[in-house]
mmCIF file of C-alpha atoms in Angstrom:
data_model
loop_
_atom_site.group_PDB
_atom_site.id
_atom_site.type_symbol
_atom_site.label_atom_id
_atom_site.label_comp_id
_atom_site.label_asym_id
_atom_site.label_seq_id
_atom_site.Cartn_x
_atom_site.Cartn_y
_atom_site.Cartn_z
ATOM 1 C CA UNK U 1254 -0.204 44.239 61.116
ATOM 2 C CA UNK U 1255 -2.839 45.095 58.239
ATOM 3 C CA UNK U 1256 -2.249 44.761 54.938
ATOM 4 C CA UNK U 1257 -0.128 47.666 53.481
ATOM 5 C CA UNK U 1258 -2.061 49.363 50.328
ATOM 6 C CA UNK U 1259 0.206 51.757 47.882
ATOM 7 C CA UNK U 1260 -0.254 53.873 44.611
ATOM 8 C CA UNK U 1261 3.058 53.694 43.422
ATOM 9 C CA UNK U 1262 4.035 51.168 40.977
ATOM 10 C CA UNK U 1263 7.432 51.062 41.159
ATOM 11 C CA UNK U 1264 10.768 50.944 43.897
ATOM 12 C CA UNK U 1265 13.905 51.348 43.487
ATOM 13 C CA UNK U 1266 16.708 49.893 45.671
ATOM 14 C CA UNK U 1267 17.778 53.630 45.968
ATOM 15 C CA UNK U 1268 14.151 54.398 47.083
ATOM 16 C CA UNK U 1269 14.435 51.282 49.529
ATOM 17 C CA UNK U 1270 17.639 52.384 51.384
ATOM 18 C CA UNK U 1271 17.450 55.848 51.537
ATOM 19 C CA UNK U 1272 13.736 54.469 53.084
ATOM 20 C CA UNK U 1273 15.038 52.444 55.141
ATOM 21 C CA UNK U 1274 18.503 53.833 56.139
ATOM 22 C CA UNK U 1275 16.979 55.280 58.782
ATOM 23 C CA UNK U 1276 14.640 53.468 60.546
ATOM 24 C CA UNK U 1277 17.827 50.539 60.463
ATOM 25 C CA UNK U 1278 20.033 53.084 62.518
ATOM 26 C CA UNK U 1279 16.239 53.926 64.637
ATOM 27 C CA UNK U 1280 16.692 50.453 65.621
ATOM 28 C CA UNK U 1281 20.079 49.817 66.402
ATOM 29 C CA UNK U 1282 21.254 47.241 63.465
ATOM 30 C CA UNK U 1283 24.533 46.613 62.423
ATOM 31 C CA UNK U 1284 23.302 45.455 58.870
ATOM 32 C CA UNK U 1285 20.646 44.305 56.732
ATOM 33 C CA UNK U 1286 20.137 43.176 53.597
ATOM 34 C CA UNK U 1287 17.373 42.861 51.078
ATOM 35 C CA UNK U 1288 16.523 39.502 50.277
ATOM 36 C CA UNK U 1289 13.798 37.710 48.121
ATOM 37 C CA UNK U 1290 11.564 39.379 45.727
ATOM 38 C CA UNK U 1291 13.108 43.118 45.416
ATOM 39 C CA UNK U 1292 16.223 42.024 45.572
ATOM 40 C CA UNK U 1293 15.062 41.315 41.722
ATOM 41 C CA UNK U 1294 12.330 43.479 40.419
ATOM 42 C CA UNK U 1295 11.342 46.738 41.111
ATOM 43 C CA UNK U 1296 7.530 46.351 39.846
ATOM 44 C CA UNK U 1297 5.290 46.459 43.434
ATOM 45 C CA UNK U 1298 3.027 43.077 43.930
ATOM 46 C CA UNK U 1299 1.615 41.898 46.586
ATOM 47 C CA UNK U 1300 4.815 40.566 48.021
ATOM 48 C CA UNK U 1301 6.567 41.356 51.181
ATOM 49 C CA UNK U 1302 9.660 43.291 51.045
ATOM 50 C CA UNK U 1303 11.762 40.500 53.142
ATOM 51 C CA UNK U 1304 14.690 42.164 54.831
ATOM 52 C CA UNK U 1305 17.724 39.278 57.036
ATOM 53 C CA UNK U 1306 19.251 41.402 59.955
ATOM 54 C CA UNK U 1307 22.092 41.345 61.693
ATOM 55 C CA UNK U 1308 21.041 41.973 65.347
ATOM 56 C CA UNK U 1309 23.333 44.415 67.635
ATOM 57 C CA UNK U 1310 22.848 44.357 71.797
ATOM 58 C CA UNK U 1311 19.730 47.150 71.462
ATOM 59 C CA UNK U 1312 18.134 45.447 68.730
ATOM 60 C CA UNK U 1313 18.549 41.918 71.418
ATOM 61 C CA UNK U 1314 16.476 43.622 73.868
ATOM 62 C CA UNK U 1315 13.370 43.959 71.492
ATOM 63 C CA UNK U 1316 10.063 41.416 72.526
ATOM 64 C CA UNK U 1317 8.073 39.650 70.239
ATOM 65 C CA UNK U 1318 5.691 43.025 70.698
ATOM 66 C CA UNK U 1319 8.271 45.828 69.936
ATOM 67 C CA UNK U 1320 9.130 43.543 67.050
ATOM 68 C CA UNK U 1321 5.686 44.140 65.293
ATOM 69 C CA UNK U 1322 5.612 47.055 66.425
ATOM 70 C CA UNK U 1323 8.915 47.545 64.697
ATOM 71 C CA UNK U 1324 7.244 46.095 61.143
ATOM 72 C CA UNK U 1325 4.247 48.761 61.656
ATOM 73 C CA UNK U 1326 7.369 50.893 61.378
ATOM 74 C CA UNK U 1327 9.106 49.859 58.246
ATOM 75 C CA UNK U 1328 5.398 49.116 56.660
ATOM 76 C CA UNK U 1329 4.303 52.575 57.189
ATOM 77 C CA UNK U 1330 7.325 54.445 55.869
ATOM 78 C CA UNK U 1331 7.184 51.963 52.802
ATOM 79 C CA UNK U 1332 3.558 51.251 51.621
ATOM 80 C CA UNK U 1333 4.868 47.850 51.072
ATOM 81 C CA UNK U 1334 4.507 44.628 53.699
ATOM 82 C CA UNK U 1335 7.161 43.801 54.891
ATOM 83 C CA UNK U 1336 9.285 41.032 56.935
ATOM 84 C CA UNK U 1337 12.436 40.861 59.052
ATOM 85 C CA UNK U 1338 13.817 38.026 60.157
ATOM 86 C CA UNK U 1339 16.715 38.609 62.463
ATOM 87 C CA UNK U 1340 20.175 36.593 60.536
ATOM 88 C CA UNK U 1341 20.457 34.054 63.247
ATOM 89 C CA UNK U 1342 18.420 31.957 61.275
ATOM 90 C CA UNK U 1343 20.734 31.189 58.221
ATOM 91 C CA UNK U 1344 22.371 28.865 60.857
ATOM 92 C CA UNK U 1345 19.717 26.293 60.417
ATOM 93 C CA UNK U 1346 19.507 23.671 58.067
ATOM 94 C CA UNK U 1347 17.180 23.278 55.203
ATOM 95 C CA UNK U 1348 15.872 26.415 55.307
ATOM 96 C CA UNK U 1349 13.521 27.571 52.390
ATOM 97 C CA UNK U 1350 14.712 31.286 53.764
ATOM 98 C CA UNK U 1351 18.693 30.289 53.502
ATOM 99 C CA UNK U 1352 17.760 29.109 50.451
ATOM 100 C CA UNK U 1353 15.770 32.400 49.426
ATOM 101 C CA UNK U 1354 19.000 34.556 51.284
ATOM 102 C CA UNK U 1355 21.537 32.998 49.565
ATOM 103 C CA UNK U 1356 20.019 32.492 45.884
ATOM 104 C CA UNK U 1357 20.089 36.779 46.169
ATOM 105 C CA UNK U 1358 20.961 39.404 48.991
ATOM 106 C CA UNK U 1359 21.979 42.827 48.903
ATOM 107 C CA UNK U 1360 23.473 43.774 51.550
ATOM 108 C CA UNK U 1361 21.787 47.836 51.845
ATOM 109 C CA UNK U 1362 22.274 49.291 55.366
ATOM 110 C CA UNK U 1363 25.649 48.744 57.535
ATOM 111 C CA UNK U 1364 26.596 50.644 61.159
ATOM 112 C CA UNK U 1365 29.744 51.865 60.330
#
């Protein structure tokens, strides 16, 4: 997993949804939220796009290598470095990711 480069200067929320919805479906997530920098900004900078995802039976079966391959898949489609975190982390106390998620998160995918 290397750094991803893009010549694009901005990415909208609709573009993020269009690109990631098929990927969230492919990997079987129940829901996904965008949070962090890109939840508020459209300008592309050298910062990871952060997603918080709700596991399903399918994604619970992914091992660490599969998880990294999945992140590579997202990065190759978005052309932006990505972090994908399981929602289980929100159950922990005194967590910076939980703080960032609670500040601003946008539901961008829900399996219906």
